[in-house]
Amino acid sequence: MENYSIYLFAFGLTLFAGLSTGIGSLIALVVKRDSTRFLAVALGLSAGVMIYVSFMEILPESHLALVKSFGGGIGDALFFASFFGGMLVIGFIDKIIPEDMNPHELLHHPVTGAEHLALDGRIGRDHAQLHRTGLLTALAIAVHNFPEGMATFAATLNDPSLGIAIAAAIAIHNIPEGIAIAVPIYFATGSRKSAFTHSFLSGLAEPLGALAGITILVPFMGPATFGILFGLVAGTMVYISFDELLPSAEKYGAHHLSIYGLIAGMAIMAVSILFLGHHH
């Protein structure tokens, strides 16, 4: 019974961490749709969160685990392979998503007649690009929430108080992540519901990761598996930040706004990690 309740507790923590993506999207949806300055800062913010977490948290963990498992040479090689492998995978996904998501799709979105007249090709392309940024961000975040869910779960089984610290840190990460998904989709489609749904669903990858952790990985969950997963995740997040988030942020605001957002995102992450204890 004792065992069962710790599993339940670990799963509950993961669910809480994942669903805070929804909180971020709710914050995003309160904002006026035409405030592109907010969009620039929010996109910069989420890039800052992703880049900081990747380099300061996830990659060191990955490297440590792989070197511990395989020793210096092979561990280092696997570490590089999984980091750049993550970039290759997301780059490939990026390639197969159609370039501008077909501007005709935009006509299905609830826009007023006046906005229809304004939807010349350029705006259509901008909207499509934003929509794609939102969907790619949702995908990347879902991909990285999955192993995060496993990590939270595994850590909680190991030491419940550590699990609480990690879940809280992840919940704080997930709020700006929710903003990062919801804002572009809302700006592109004008639909609050679509924006909330996408960010909510990508947050659900967190508890799904915990479930996968329970079923598939518990037998194999050595440091090696963790190391490779974390390397892939970091590669994915860094790629998305540089390829999607920052260029979009740049496009929607003054150059400095996206950079202020970026720095603020890094600072928020640094502080949350400082106060909520480290992943170890």
XYZ file of N, CA and C in Angstrom:
840
model
N 0.844 -1.212 0.000
C 0.000 0.000 0.000
C 0.873 1.254 0.000
N 1.886 1.236 0.863
C 2.813 2.358 0.973
C 3.389 2.685 -0.404
N 3.779 1.622 -1.117
C 4.340 1.762 -2.447
C 3.354 2.418 -3.405
N 2.109 1.967 -3.313
C 1.061 2.474 -4.197
C 0.858 3.974 -3.984
N 0.851 4.403 -2.717
C 0.585 5.822 -2.448
C 1.734 6.712 -2.928
N 2.976 6.240 -2.886
C 4.082 7.061 -3.380
C 3.996 7.185 -4.907
N 3.565 6.121 -5.582
C 3.344 6.212 -7.033
C 2.286 7.250 -7.351
N 1.230 7.213 -6.555
C 0.124 8.149 -6.773
C 0.590 9.590 -6.541
N 1.360 9.769 -5.476
C 1.879 11.094 -5.136
C 2.785 11.608 -6.265
N 3.667 10.718 -6.741
C 4.588 11.094 -7.824
C 3.797 11.493 -9.065
N 2.745 10.751 -9.359
C 1.941 11.059 -10.539
C 1.215 12.393 -10.354
N 0.678 12.623 -9.146
C -0.022 13.878 -8.856
C 0.885 15.097 -9.037
N 2.123 14.971 -8.547
C 3.093 16.061 -8.699
C 3.350 16.362 -10.166
N 3.486 15.303 -10.947
C 3.768 15.479 -12.370
C 2.598 16.150 -13.068
N 1.392 15.746 -12.677
C 0.189 16.334 -13.269
C 0.147 17.834 -12.966
N 0.426 18.187 -11.696
C 0.439 19.595 -11.290
C 1.451 20.391 -12.109
N 2.659 19.819 -12.269
C 3.710 20.515 -13.010
C 3.287 20.728 -14.462
N 2.684 19.719 -15.055
C 2.289 19.813 -16.453
C 1.185 20.817 -16.674
N 0.205 20.824 -15.774
C -0.965 21.652 -16.032
C -0.700 23.140 -15.813
N 0.425 23.468 -15.203
C 0.713 24.898 -15.041
C 1.015 25.559 -16.384
N 1.221 24.764 -17.439
C 1.274 25.322 -18.794
C -0.025 26.074 -19.085
N -1.135 25.512 -18.605
C -2.443 26.135 -18.762
C -2.510 27.501 -18.091
N -1.851 27.634 -16.932
C -1.838 28.927 -16.228
C -1.177 29.979 -17.108
N -0.050 29.589 -17.727
C 0.657 30.516 -18.622
C -0.230 30.962 -19.767
N -0.973 29.996 -20.328
C -1.802 30.380 -21.473
C -2.940 31.292 -21.031
N -3.445 31.092 -19.810
C -4.507 31.984 -19.319
C -3.987 33.409 -19.161
N -2.768 33.538 -18.613
C -2.153 34.866 -18.488
C -2.065 35.510 -19.873
N -1.620 34.707 -20.853
C -1.421 35.227 -22.204
C -2.732 35.717 -22.806
N -3.835 35.049 -22.459
C -5.095 35.346 -23.136
C -5.794 36.580 -22.580
N -5.285 37.079 -21.453
C -5.867 38.298 -20.885
C -5.389 39.520 -21.682
N -4.276 39.341 -22.373
C -3.643 40.469 -23.050
C -4.387 40.831 -24.332
N -4.395 42.123 -24.648
C -5.047 42.574 -25.887
C -4.355 41.986 -27.105
N -5.145 41.637 -28.095
C -4.602 40.900 -29.214
C -3.654 41.747 -30.064
N -3.846 43.063 -30.054
C -3.014 43.855 -30.957
C -1.722 44.320 -30.306
N -1.438 43.832 -29.091
C -0.224 44.352 -28.471
C 0.979 43.491 -28.883
N 1.554 43.862 -30.032
C 2.668 43.062 -30.548
C 3.927 43.243 -29.701
N 4.002 44.348 -28.956
C 5.156 44.506 -28.057
C 5.153 43.392 -27.017
N 3.955 43.098 -26.499
C 3.839 41.996 -25.534
C 4.286 40.691 -26.184
N 3.871 40.490 -27.436
C 4.226 39.265 -28.144
C 5.745 39.132 -28.257
N 6.406 40.242 -28.611
C 7.866 40.212 -28.765
C 8.541 39.840 -27.450
N 8.077 40.450 -26.350
C 8.686 40.151 -25.052
C 8.396 38.710 -24.649
N 7.151 38.255 -24.860
C 6.766 36.902 -24.449
C 7.555 35.840 -25.214
N 7.735 36.062 -26.514
C 8.503 35.095 -27.306
C 9.968 35.103 -26.872
N 10.500 36.314 -26.615
C 11.872 36.411 -26.125
C 12.026 35.731 -24.769
N 11.025 35.950 -23.916
C 11.020 35.361 -22.569
C 11.104 33.844 -22.647
N 10.270 33.263 -23.506
C 10.251 31.803 -23.545
C 11.552 31.264 -24.143
N 12.150 32.008 -25.089
C 13.451 31.580 -25.614
C 14.484 31.616 -24.488
N 14.441 32.677 -23.668
C 15.371 32.769 -22.543
C 15.228 31.603 -21.589
N 13.971 31.250 -21.283
C 13.722 30.110 -20.388
C 14.321 28.841 -20.986
N 14.020 28.591 -22.252
C 14.472 27.348 -22.882
C 15.990 27.265 -22.967
N 16.618 28.395 -23.369
C 18.077 28.374 -23.543
C 18.764 28.191 -22.186
N 18.298 28.942 -21.188
C 18.928 28.855 -19.863
C 18.794 27.454 -19.278
N 17.567 26.926 -19.325
C 17.336 25.597 -18.757
C 18.180 24.550 -19.485
N 18.280 24.685 -20.810
C 19.054 23.705 -21.574
C 20.524 23.700 -21.158
N 21.123 24.906 -21.139
C 22.570 24.952 -20.905
C 22.951 24.825 -19.433
N 22.115 25.357 -18.540
C 22.493 25.379 -17.129
C 21.998 24.160 -16.349
N 20.921 23.545 -16.826
C 20.320 22.458 -16.072
C 20.416 21.122 -16.800
N 19.817 21.097 -17.995
C 19.589 19.805 -18.627
C 20.894 19.209 -19.179
N 21.708 20.041 -19.860
C 22.942 19.516 -20.442
C 23.951 19.027 -19.390
N 24.166 19.799 -18.315
C 25.070 19.261 -17.281
C 24.586 17.916 -16.727
N 23.264 17.784 -16.517
C 22.716 16.513 -16.025
C 22.995 15.395 -17.017
N 22.751 15.702 -18.284
C 22.934 14.713 -19.339
C 24.396 14.248 -19.388
N 25.293 15.209 -19.361
C 26.723 14.899 -19.457
C 27.179 14.035 -18.289
N 26.754 14.441 -17.104
C 27.121 13.727 -15.887
C 26.661 12.280 -15.959
N 25.389 12.100 -16.340
C 24.813 10.753 -16.379
C 25.543 9.878 -17.398
N 25.855 10.447 -18.564
C 26.470 9.638 -19.628
C 27.923 9.289 -19.298
N 28.654 10.264 -18.728
C 30.041 9.973 -18.363
C 30.089 8.946 -17.231
N 29.126 9.057 -16.297
C 29.028 8.091 -15.207
C 28.774 6.688 -15.766
N 27.910 6.617 -16.784
C 27.530 5.306 -17.312
C 28.601 4.686 -18.216
N 29.240 5.525 -19.060
C 30.104 4.957 -20.098
C 31.567 5.373 -19.985
N 31.883 6.213 -18.984
C 33.240 6.713 -18.870
C 33.471 7.864 -19.838
N 34.658 8.469 -19.777
C 34.953 9.694 -20.520
C 34.660 9.670 -22.006
N 35.418 8.880 -22.756
C 35.340 8.965 -24.218
C 33.952 8.708 -24.783
N 33.414 7.528 -24.490
C 32.114 7.150 -25.051
C 31.009 8.044 -24.488
N 31.098 8.352 -23.203
C 30.107 9.225 -22.559
C 30.049 10.588 -23.236
N 31.237 11.170 -23.492
C 31.291 12.464 -24.177
C 30.686 12.373 -25.576
N 31.053 11.324 -26.284
C 30.569 11.160 -27.661
C 29.042 11.056 -27.678
N 28.492 10.257 -26.765
C 27.035 10.095 -26.702
C 26.350 11.398 -26.318
N 27.018 12.145 -25.440
C 26.482 13.433 -25.009
C 26.347 14.382 -26.206
N 27.441 14.503 -26.990
C 27.388 15.367 -28.182
C 26.353 14.850 -29.173
N 26.345 13.537 -29.359
C 25.424 12.944 -30.334
C 23.977 13.217 -29.951
N 23.644 13.110 -28.676
C 22.236 13.309 -28.313
C 21.846 14.785 -28.372
N 22.762 15.691 -28.007
C 22.448 17.121 -28.082
C 22.205 17.535 -29.542
N 23.150 17.204 -30.421
C 22.993 17.613 -31.824
C 21.936 16.762 -32.531
N 21.759 15.540 -32.040
C 20.688 14.690 -32.560
C 19.327 15.320 -32.323
N 19.152 15.915 -31.147
C 17.895 16.601 -30.836
C 17.631 17.723 -31.831
N 18.707 18.450 -32.191
C 18.574 19.538 -33.166
C 18.203 18.990 -34.544
N 18.849 17.887 -34.925
C 18.558 17.281 -36.228
C 17.099 16.841 -36.306
N 16.624 16.208 -35.231
C 15.245 15.709 -35.232
C 14.265 16.858 -35.400
N 14.430 17.922 -34.605
C 13.461 19.016 -34.668
C 13.621 19.775 -35.986
N 14.858 19.835 -36.505
C 15.085 20.461 -37.804
C 14.346 19.705 -38.903
N 14.343 18.389 -38.785
C 13.646 17.553 -39.761
C 12.132 17.760 -39.664
N 11.608 17.763 -38.436
C 10.166 18.007 -38.228
C 9.796 19.361 -38.820
N 10.679 20.336 -38.577
C 10.496 21.683 -39.097
C 10.356 21.666 -40.622
N 11.218 20.860 -41.267
C 11.219 20.775 -42.728
C 9.910 20.193 -43.263
N 9.364 19.181 -42.571
C 8.197 18.511 -43.144
C 6.879 19.215 -42.820
N 6.888 20.190 -41.879
C 5.680 20.996 -41.679
C 5.620 22.002 -42.820
N 4.534 22.053 -43.571
C 4.492 22.918 -44.754
C 4.814 24.366 -44.406
N 5.551 25.023 -45.291
C 6.167 26.315 -44.991
C 5.182 27.341 -44.433
N 4.084 27.580 -45.127
C 3.250 28.649 -44.576
C 1.858 28.178 -44.181
N 1.717 26.871 -43.941
C 0.453 26.349 -43.413
C -0.769 26.828 -44.205
N -0.557 27.132 -45.482
C -1.649 27.529 -46.374
C -2.494 28.698 -45.865
N -2.270 29.909 -46.382
C -3.034 31.087 -45.951
C -4.552 30.902 -46.091
N -4.986 30.016 -46.979
C -6.440 29.809 -47.084
C -7.027 29.299 -45.777
N -6.205 28.563 -45.041
C -6.655 28.063 -43.741
C -7.138 29.212 -42.857
N -6.513 30.381 -43.050
C -6.822 31.513 -42.172
C -8.269 31.946 -42.308
N -8.860 31.665 -43.466
C -10.229 32.129 -43.672
C -11.198 31.337 -42.803
N -10.745 30.191 -42.308
C -11.627 29.437 -41.405
C -11.624 30.023 -40.003
N -10.656 30.893 -39.743
C -10.582 31.443 -38.387
C -11.558 32.597 -38.243
N -12.137 32.733 -37.071
C -13.104 33.804 -36.857
C -12.442 35.173 -36.893
N -12.418 35.802 -38.073
C -11.938 37.187 -38.127
C -13.074 38.033 -38.688
N -13.099 39.283 -38.283
C -14.188 40.160 -38.734
C -14.007 40.502 -40.204
N -15.059 41.012 -40.837
C -14.992 41.381 -42.246
C -13.875 42.370 -42.506
N -13.740 43.362 -41.645
C -12.717 44.386 -41.829
C -11.330 43.735 -41.844
N -11.143 42.761 -40.938
C -9.848 42.099 -40.898
C -9.629 41.292 -42.171
N -10.702 40.725 -42.708
C -10.600 39.989 -43.968
C -9.995 40.862 -45.046
N -10.496 42.118 -45.126
C -10.006 43.031 -46.155
C -8.523 43.303 -45.935
N -8.144 43.326 -44.662
C -6.746 43.629 -44.356
C -5.836 42.430 -44.602
N -6.428 41.247 -44.721
C -5.597 40.056 -44.876
C -5.018 39.968 -46.287
N -4.194 40.911 -46.648
C -3.478 40.755 -47.900
C -2.452 39.648 -47.703
N -1.749 39.307 -48.758
C -0.834 38.169 -48.678
C 0.140 38.249 -47.522
N 0.696 39.438 -47.317
C 1.754 39.544 -46.294
C 1.230 39.192 -44.913
N 0.072 39.784 -44.567
C -0.475 39.522 -43.245
C -0.852 38.050 -43.141
N -1.401 37.524 -44.235
C -1.727 36.101 -44.243
C -0.510 35.258 -43.929
N 0.604 35.613 -44.580
C 1.823 34.837 -44.338
C 2.295 35.011 -42.907
N 2.221 36.232 -42.388
C 2.629 36.467 -41.000
C 1.806 35.612 -40.042
N 0.491 35.610 -40.267
C -0.381 34.825 -39.398
C -0.023 33.347 -39.471
N 0.192 32.873 -40.685
C 0.514 31.460 -40.852
C 1.830 31.129 -40.150
N 2.808 32.033 -40.303
C 4.118 31.831 -39.684
C 3.985 31.777 -38.160
N 3.170 32.691 -37.621
C 2.952 32.727 -36.172
C 2.294 31.436 -35.700
N 1.302 31.014 -36.458
C 0.575 29.807 -36.100
C 1.551 28.633 -36.043
N 2.436 28.583 -37.043
C 3.416 27.520 -37.121
C 4.382 27.597 -35.934
N 4.794 28.820 -35.590
C 5.665 28.991 -34.421
C 4.978 28.431 -33.174
N 3.696 28.773 -33.018
C 2.950 28.288 -31.855
C 2.869 26.769 -31.833
N 2.568 26.175 -32.986
C 2.428 24.716 -33.047
C 3.763 24.020 -32.821
N 4.823 24.564 -33.421
C 6.156 23.974 -33.223
C 6.587 24.090 -31.775
N 6.299 25.245 -31.164
C 6.649 25.425 -29.754
C 5.880 24.418 -28.903
N 4.583 24.257 -29.222
C 3.766 23.289 -28.476
C 4.365 21.894 -28.607
N 4.794 21.565 -29.819
C 5.370 20.252 -30.075
C 6.671 20.072 -29.297
N 7.542 21.085 -29.370
C 8.836 20.997 -28.686
C 8.631 20.877 -27.190
N 7.667 21.645 -26.678
C 7.438 21.631 -25.240
C 6.843 20.288 -24.817
N 5.935 19.759 -25.654
C 5.388 18.429 -25.356
C 6.520 17.409 -25.341
N 7.401 17.495 -26.352
C 8.527 16.560 -26.430
C 9.387 16.664 -25.178
N 9.634 17.882 -24.710
C 10.515 17.971 -23.551
C 9.779 17.781 -22.237
N 8.461 18.002 -22.215
C 7.704 17.729 -20.997
C 7.655 16.235 -20.692
N 7.757 15.448 -21.745
C 7.633 14.005 -21.585
C 8.748 13.452 -20.689
N 10.036 13.671 -21.073
C 11.095 13.226 -20.166
C 11.119 13.987 -18.840
N 10.680 15.253 -18.850
C 10.591 15.986 -17.582
C 9.623 15.278 -16.652
N 8.520 14.817 -17.233
C 7.543 14.063 -16.438
C 8.172 12.816 -15.858
N 8.942 12.124 -16.685
C 9.634 10.934 -16.193
C 10.613 11.306 -15.090
N 11.328 12.411 -15.311
C 12.334 12.830 -14.332
C 11.680 13.143 -12.990
N 10.579 13.925 -13.043
C 9.872 14.259 -11.808
C 9.425 12.981 -11.108
N 8.901 12.077 -11.905
C 8.354 10.835 -11.359
C 9.449 10.013 -10.694
N 10.546 9.808 -11.436
C 11.647 9.002 -10.920
C 12.251 9.631 -9.669
N 12.401 10.964 -9.704
C 13.001 11.657 -8.556
C 12.107 11.540 -7.322
N 10.780 11.631 -7.545
C 9.856 11.554 -6.412
C 9.905 10.180 -5.762
N 9.994 9.129 -6.583
C 10.081 7.777 -6.025
C 11.355 7.644 -5.199
N 12.388 8.328 -5.662
C 13.691 8.263 -5.024
C 13.695 9.040 -3.708
N 13.102 10.230 -3.727
C 13.114 11.131 -2.578
C 11.978 12.144 -2.754
N 10.846 11.939 -2.033
C 9.659 12.773 -2.248
C 9.912 14.272 -2.114
N 10.795 14.693 -1.192
C 10.991 16.136 -1.012
C 11.725 16.730 -2.221
N 12.645 15.953 -2.802
C 13.300 16.379 -4.037
C 12.263 16.472 -5.158
N 11.355 15.493 -5.191
C 10.292 15.487 -6.197
C 9.464 16.757 -6.131
N 9.154 17.206 -4.913
C 8.354 18.434 -4.754
C 9.123 19.635 -5.305
N 10.425 19.700 -4.983
C 11.239 20.827 -5.474
C 11.284 20.842 -7.002
N 11.485 19.667 -7.595
C 11.552 19.596 -9.064
C 10.212 19.965 -9.674
N 9.127 19.433 -9.100
C 7.798 19.713 -9.650
C 7.523 21.209 -9.602
N 7.917 21.863 -8.501
C 7.692 23.302 -8.381
C 8.521 24.058 -9.421
N 9.782 23.644 -9.595
C 10.644 24.307 -10.583
C 10.058 24.132 -11.981
N 9.588 22.926 -12.283
C 9.029 22.654 -13.603
C 7.726 23.425 -13.800
N 6.929 23.523 -12.730
C 5.675 24.281 -12.834
C 5.979 25.730 -13.198
N 7.038 26.294 -12.588
C 7.411 27.669 -12.909
C 7.920 27.786 -14.348
N 8.692 26.786 -14.823
C 9.110 26.779 -16.234
C 7.894 26.796 -17.129
N 6.898 26.006 -16.726
C 5.786 25.748 -17.643
C 4.885 26.954 -17.819
N 4.920 27.896 -16.874
C 4.061 29.080 -17.038
C 4.512 29.901 -18.258
N 5.801 30.303 -18.337
C 6.199 30.997 -19.570
C 6.088 30.114 -20.819
N 6.240 28.790 -20.645
C 6.069 27.918 -21.795
C 4.634 27.977 -22.306
N 3.692 28.014 -21.376
C 2.285 28.137 -21.763
C 2.047 29.435 -22.527
N 2.706 30.506 -22.057
C 2.596 31.792 -22.765
C 3.182 31.649 -24.175
N 4.317 30.958 -24.267
C 5.002 30.821 -25.554
C 4.143 30.093 -26.584
N 3.316 29.166 -26.120
C 2.454 28.439 -27.056
C 1.207 29.255 -27.364
N 0.591 29.789 -26.306
C -0.726 30.418 -26.464
C -0.648 31.722 -27.249
N 0.390 32.537 -26.988
C 0.430 33.860 -27.605
C 0.465 33.791 -29.135
N 1.430 33.054 -29.738
C 1.420 33.039 -31.205
C 0.143 32.440 -31.792
N -0.386 31.397 -31.172
C -1.587 30.779 -31.733
C -2.777 31.730 -31.612
N -2.863 32.441 -30.492
C -3.962 33.399 -30.315
C -3.841 34.566 -31.299
N -2.612 35.083 -31.450
C -2.419 36.190 -32.393
C -2.730 35.742 -33.817
N -2.389 34.488 -34.139
C -2.586 33.998 -35.502
C -4.052 33.704 -35.796
N -4.759 33.142 -34.805
C -6.107 32.648 -35.099
C -7.193 33.504 -34.482
N -6.839 34.334 -33.496
C -7.847 35.108 -32.781
C -8.723 34.238 -31.899
N -8.361 32.958 -31.760
C -9.206 32.060 -30.966
C -8.550 31.758 -29.623
N -9.164 32.238 -28.555
C -8.645 31.958 -27.212
C -8.698 30.463 -26.934
N -9.771 29.849 -27.424
C -9.976 28.436 -27.120
C -8.862 27.585 -27.733
N -8.551 27.873 -29.000
C -7.501 27.122 -29.689
C -6.160 27.320 -28.976
N -5.884 28.560 -28.581
C -4.618 28.863 -27.898
C -4.527 28.100 -26.577
N -5.615 28.129 -25.806
C -5.598 27.452 -24.506
C -5.473 25.944 -24.699
N -6.241 25.403 -25.655
C -6.248 23.955 -25.869
C -4.847 23.444 -26.211
N -4.163 24.147 -27.137
C -2.833 23.690 -27.533
C -1.861 23.701 -26.356
N -1.907 24.765 -25.553
C -0.924 24.818 -24.465
C -1.294 23.810 -23.372
N -2.594 23.632 -23.152
C -3.057 22.656 -22.166
C -2.607 21.250 -22.581
N -2.792 20.930 -23.854
C -2.428 19.596 -24.343
C -0.926 19.348 -24.244
N -0.122 20.384 -24.544
C 1.319 20.138 -24.469
C 1.743 19.957 -23.007
N 1.006 20.575 -22.080
C 1.283 20.336 -20.659
C 0.946 18.911 -20.239
N -0.068 18.328 -20.887
C -0.465 16.960 -20.553
C 0.623 15.942 -20.885
N 1.596 16.352 -21.725
C 2.697 15.432 -22.028
C 3.471 15.094 -20.758
N 3.412 15.993 -19.776
C 4.145 15.786 -18.514
C 3.626 14.536 -17.771
N 2.320 14.504 -17.405
C 1.814 13.274 -16.788
C 1.886 12.048 -17.701
N 1.789 12.237 -19.017
C 1.964 11.094 -19.922
C 3.376 10.530 -19.797
N 4.348 11.450 -19.653
C 5.725 11.016 -19.430
C 5.844 10.197 -18.161
N 5.125 10.628 -17.119
C 5.154 9.870 -15.862
C 4.562 8.480 -16.075
N 3.443 8.399 -16.806
C 2.830 7.100 -17.068
C 3.779 6.198 -17.866
N 4.425 6.807 -18.873
C 5.393 6.038 -19.658
C 6.528 5.575 -18.761
N 6.918 6.482 -17.855
C 7.975 6.147 -16.910
C 7.603 4.935 -16.073
N 6.333 4.901 -15.618
C 5.880 3.783 -14.789
C 5.941 2.496 -15.604
N 5.416 2.557 -16.832
C 5.218 1.319 -17.571
C 6.470 0.855 -18.304
N 7.066 1.757 -19.115
C 8.147 1.314 -19.987
C 9.494 1.367 -19.289
N 9.783 2.567 -18.689
C 11.185 2.839 -18.419
C 11.678 2.383 -17.066
N 10.747 2.108 -16.122
C 11.232 1.742 -14.793
C 12.267 0.618 -14.859
N 12.030 -0.434 -15.690
C 13.079 -1.460 -15.769
C 14.431 -0.962 -16.323
N 14.374 -0.064 -17.341
C 15.635 0.357 -17.970
C 16.147 1.684 -17.446
N 15.474 2.270 -16.434
C 15.725 3.673 -16.135
C 17.073 3.900 -15.500
N 18.131 3.519 -16.210
C 19.458 3.816 -15.689
C 19.829 5.245 -16.034
N 20.959 5.699 -15.501
C 21.465 7.030 -15.844
C 21.681 7.197 -17.358
N 22.006 6.099 -18.057
C 22.288 6.196 -19.488
C 21.058 6.685 -20.257
N 19.908 6.058 -19.988
C 18.660 6.444 -20.660
C 18.358 7.913 -20.400
N 18.504 8.298 -19.118
C 18.264 9.683 -18.721
C 19.172 10.638 -19.474
N 20.456 10.289 -19.520
C 21.447 11.157 -20.150
C 21.102 11.427 -21.602
N 20.737 10.367 -22.325
C 20.417 10.518 -23.748
C 19.142 11.333 -23.929
N 18.113 11.012 -23.124
C 16.850 11.758 -23.192
C 17.087 13.246 -22.980
N 17.858 13.564 -21.934
C 18.072 14.969 -21.596
C 18.861 15.681 -22.690
N 19.835 14.987 -23.289
C 20.599 15.593 -24.382
C 19.698 15.936 -25.557
N 18.828 14.997 -25.933
C 17.889 15.214 -27.035
C 16.982 16.405 -26.759
N 16.484 16.459 -25.520
C 15.568 17.526 -25.117
C 16.244 18.892 -25.220
N 17.476 18.982 -24.718
C 18.188 20.260 -24.746
C 18.424 20.708 -26.186
N 18.806 19.782 -27.055
C 19.025 20.110 -28.459
C 17.761 20.672 -29.099
N 16.648 20.011 -28.812
C 15.352 20.450 -29.346
C 15.031 21.870 -28.906
N 15.206 22.143 -27.608
C 14.824 23.441 -27.058
C 15.707 24.565 -27.596
N 17.011 24.287 -27.716
C 17.927 25.312 -28.204
C 17.611 25.630 -29.671
N 17.353 24.596 -30.461
C 17.028 24.801 -31.872
C 15.780 25.673 -32.027
N 14.737 25.308 -31.306
C 13.475 26.049 -31.413
C 13.663 27.514 -30.995
N 14.457 27.735 -29.955
C 14.676 29.108 -29.494
C 15.329 29.958 -30.572
N 16.367 29.407 -31.213
C 17.102 30.195 -32.198
C 16.396 30.250 -33.550
N 15.699 29.178 -33.885
C 15.113 29.110 -35.213
C 13.728 29.749 -35.283
N 12.962 29.624 -34.201
C 11.574 30.073 -34.248
C 11.309 31.270 -33.329
N 11.626 31.091 -32.041
C 11.169 32.073 -31.046
C 11.839 33.429 -31.230
N 13.179 33.437 -31.310
C 13.859 34.726 -31.398
C 13.582 35.461 -32.711
N 13.625 34.776 -33.874
C 13.276 35.502 -35.106
C 11.853 36.066 -35.068
N 10.900 35.304 -34.502
C 9.527 35.825 -34.409
C 9.458 37.020 -33.472
N 10.169 36.926 -32.347
C 10.166 38.022 -31.379
C 10.713 39.290 -32.028
N 11.778 39.111 -32.779
C 12.441 40.208 -33.475
C 11.469 40.891 -34.446
N 10.651 40.058 -35.113
C 9.771 40.568 -36.143
C 8.632 41.398 -35.553
N 8.234 41.066 -34.321
C 7.032 41.704 -33.766
C 7.317 42.852 -32.827
N 8.588 43.133 -32.560
C 8.851 44.243 -31.640
C 10.159 44.914 -31.992
N 10.462 45.991 -31.295
C 11.770 46.613 -31.462
C 12.825 45.576 -31.101
N 13.975 45.653 -31.735
C 15.036 44.670 -31.527
C 15.289 44.424 -30.039
N 15.345 45.511 -29.264
C 15.711 45.358 -27.855
C 14.654 44.612 -27.054
N 13.396 44.740 -27.443
C 12.333 44.087 -26.664
C 12.543 42.577 -26.587
N 12.891 41.971 -27.725
C 13.047 40.520 -27.703
C 14.228 40.130 -26.814
N 15.278 40.964 -26.833
C 16.453 40.666 -26.006
C 16.141 40.882 -24.522
N 15.382 41.946 -24.197
C 14.979 42.132 -22.796
C 14.159 40.919 -22.343
N 13.261 40.470 -23.210
C 12.460 39.283 -22.887
C 13.360 38.086 -22.638
N 14.333 37.907 -23.523
C 15.280 36.792 -23.425
C 16.004 36.807 -22.078
N 16.524 37.990 -21.723
C 17.278 38.106 -20.469
C 16.357 37.877 -19.273
N 15.137 38.444 -19.355
C 14.174 38.244 -18.262
C 13.847 36.763 -18.096
N 13.683 36.057 -19.222
C 13.399 34.622 -19.157
C 14.515 33.874 -18.453
N 15.751 34.225 -18.796
C 16.906 33.576 -18.156
C 16.931 33.886 -16.658
N 16.649 35.143 -16.326
C 16.690 35.536 -14.917
C 15.607 34.815 -14.106
N 14.393 34.736 -14.671
C 13.299 34.037 -13.979
C 13.708 32.599 -13.695
N 14.294 31.954 -14.697
C 14.714 30.569 -14.560
C 15.791 30.420 -13.523
N 16.788 31.324 -13.585
C 17.916 31.248 -12.657
C 17.402 31.358 -11.224
N 16.490 32.318 -10.997
C 15.968 32.535 -9.650
C 15.140 31.331 -9.189
N 14.306 30.795 -10.086
C 13.465 29.676 -9.669
C 14.318 28.454 -9.334
N 15.405 28.250 -10.091
C 16.273 27.109 -9.809
C 17.010 27.325 -8.490
N 17.429 28.568 -8.267
C 18.142 28.913 -7.044
C 17.295 28.617 -5.813
N 16.009 29.086 -5.877
C 15.171 28.972 -4.684
C 14.544 27.601 -4.520
N 14.359 26.891 -5.626
C 13.632 25.625 -5.515
C 14.549 24.439 -5.494
N 15.829 24.711 -5.324
C 16.752 23.597 -5.237
C 17.073 23.094 -6.621
N 18.178 22.420 -6.740
C 18.644 21.957 -8.043
C 18.022 20.608 -8.355
N 18.132 20.203 -9.634
C 17.562 18.924 -10.066
C 18.210 17.704 -9.391
N 19.328 17.940 -8.675
C 19.994 16.746 -8.139
C 19.358 16.312 -6.833
